[in-house]
Amino acid sequence: INDGEGHPSSSHQPLKGTSKWATSLESLLEDPEGVKRFREFLKKEFSEENVLFWLACEEFKKTQGKKQMQEKAKEIYMTFLSSKASSQVNVEGQSRLSETILETPHPLMFQKLQDQIFNLMKYDSYSRFLKSDIFLNHKKSEEQEENSPEAQTAAKRASRIYNT
């Protein structure tokens, strides 16, 4: 059996929830619930600023207009990068950053720093998150929902519909 793109399909359901989060950090960050759980985990590790910075950079890339871009760039700089930042992230080259870059903002101006933070999360925090109580408890509750009598009855009804 193949899926619509000619790949063998092991099931008809796309991965979701914790199964999807466990495939990659990218998949985790695409899911609002995954981001919420990951933030919860990072908060306990005192490194929530990393994912907040990454999210702010993603949002910044979508910003239209020079004035809005300048305002958002300044906000990101003051919150995460300045020496007086309230949620300072630890990135290489930070000491060379100055407020002068904020005068001529462009969508990818934080890309190198964002990539550093992404890699820090990917190779450090993410693997610990997958072993954390937050992740494992969420996975367990998902499995219990899937195995509940209501879920099984719905699945049987669906299979009867598609197998007739």
XYZ file of C-alpha atoms in Angstrom:
164
model
C 0.000 0.000 0.000
C 1.356 3.429 -0.933
C 0.334 6.846 0.164
C -0.645 9.435 -2.437
C 3.008 10.238 -3.192
C 4.093 6.658 -3.868
C 5.706 6.122 -0.465
C 4.868 2.966 1.461
C 2.393 3.879 4.158
C 2.508 2.136 7.478
C -0.749 3.740 8.542
C -3.320 6.100 7.122
C -2.902 8.591 9.942
C -0.236 11.307 9.740
C 1.901 11.554 12.876
C 0.591 13.969 15.446
C 1.224 15.048 19.004
C 4.162 13.518 20.813
C 4.858 11.070 17.963
C 5.408 14.003 15.628
C 7.383 15.985 18.221
C 9.755 13.054 18.652
C 10.673 13.022 14.938
C 12.535 16.367 15.014
C 12.844 19.703 16.750
C 11.437 21.279 13.582
C 8.262 19.184 13.902
C 7.975 20.115 17.560
C 8.291 23.834 16.778
C 5.585 23.611 14.082
C 3.007 22.458 16.641
C 1.620 25.110 19.025
C 1.011 22.463 21.715
C 4.558 21.181 21.233
C 5.961 24.698 21.634
C 3.875 25.135 24.780
C 5.218 21.896 26.324
C 8.792 22.637 25.222
C 8.581 26.119 26.796
C 7.267 24.561 29.989
C 10.292 22.241 30.003
C 12.796 25.015 29.197
C 11.331 27.192 31.937
C 12.207 24.467 34.453
C 15.734 24.394 32.995
C 16.020 28.199 33.164
C 16.508 28.467 29.405
C 13.058 29.435 28.113
C 14.607 32.540 26.529
C 16.102 30.318 23.809
C 12.768 29.219 22.353
C 11.281 32.692 22.925
C 14.144 34.240 20.940
C 13.743 31.649 18.175
C 9.988 32.345 17.980
C 10.557 36.125 17.988
C 12.990 35.755 15.065
C 10.475 33.636 13.137
C 7.844 36.322 13.696
C 10.337 39.070 12.766
C 10.975 37.485 9.345
C 7.286 38.020 8.507
C 7.330 41.708 9.485
C 6.419 44.138 6.712
C 7.467 47.779 6.516
C 10.693 49.432 7.638
C 9.188 51.185 10.672
C 7.588 47.976 12.054
C 10.791 46.097 11.300
C 12.869 48.679 13.194
C 10.518 48.479 16.183
C 10.535 44.663 16.273
C 14.306 44.498 15.737
C 14.814 46.878 18.662
C 12.432 44.837 20.806
C 14.332 41.614 20.003
C 17.662 43.314 20.636
C 16.568 44.823 23.966
C 14.839 41.636 25.171
C 17.371 39.010 24.115
C 20.678 40.449 22.877
C 21.630 43.641 24.699
C 23.930 43.410 27.710
C 20.984 44.694 29.775
C 18.460 42.284 28.216
C 15.814 40.868 30.522
C 15.927 37.434 28.825
C 19.431 37.412 27.410
C 20.400 34.512 25.148
C 23.954 33.274 25.021
C 25.192 33.494 21.427
C 28.601 33.914 19.817
C 29.310 37.335 18.395
C 26.813 38.948 20.724
C 29.412 41.319 22.146
C 30.003 42.706 18.637
C 26.320 43.461 18.149
C 25.444 47.051 18.658
C 22.296 49.072 18.376
C 23.526 50.537 15.074
C 22.333 47.371 13.265
C 18.801 48.307 14.262
C 18.812 51.346 11.961
C 18.842 49.246 8.773
C 16.838 46.134 9.601
C 16.271 43.287 7.159
C 14.273 40.044 7.603
C 17.344 37.816 8.034
C 19.409 40.118 10.262
C 19.113 37.727 13.227
C 19.429 34.515 11.177
C 22.952 33.515 12.297
C 22.063 34.053 15.952
C 18.751 32.248 15.499
C 20.589 29.302 13.918
C 22.984 29.165 16.885
C 20.081 29.059 19.328
C 18.274 26.451 17.215
C 21.373 24.220 17.241
C 21.803 24.736 20.977
C 18.209 23.616 21.526
C 18.468 20.770 18.995
C 21.661 19.239 20.371
C 21.129 20.044 24.026
C 17.639 20.787 25.343
C 15.570 18.825 22.802
C 17.044 15.398 23.655
C 16.497 16.075 27.368
C 12.947 17.230 26.631
C 12.167 13.867 24.971
C 13.192 12.123 28.228
C 11.436 14.631 30.509
C 8.357 14.014 32.635
C 6.562 16.781 30.723
C 6.978 14.929 27.419
C 6.498 11.402 28.784
C 3.364 12.301 30.767
C 1.849 14.040 27.739
C 2.667 10.985 25.604
C 1.069 8.684 28.173
C -2.134 10.748 28.307
C -2.300 10.748 24.479
C -1.960 6.961 24.443
C -4.681 6.605 27.071
C -7.000 8.779 24.958
C -6.265 6.687 21.863
C -6.976 3.478 23.757
C -10.156 4.748 25.373
C -13.396 2.927 24.461
C -14.738 6.063 22.711
C -11.659 6.359 20.477
C -11.785 2.661 19.589
C -15.482 2.838 18.761
C -14.884 5.839 16.500
C -12.016 3.989 14.809
C -14.222 0.907 14.275
C -16.997 3.063 12.835
C -14.485 4.733 10.505
C -13.049 1.389 9.396
C -16.565 0.063 8.690
C -17.274 3.118 6.559
C -14.059 2.773 4.561
C -14.067 -1.016 4.299
C -17.548 -1.487 2.895
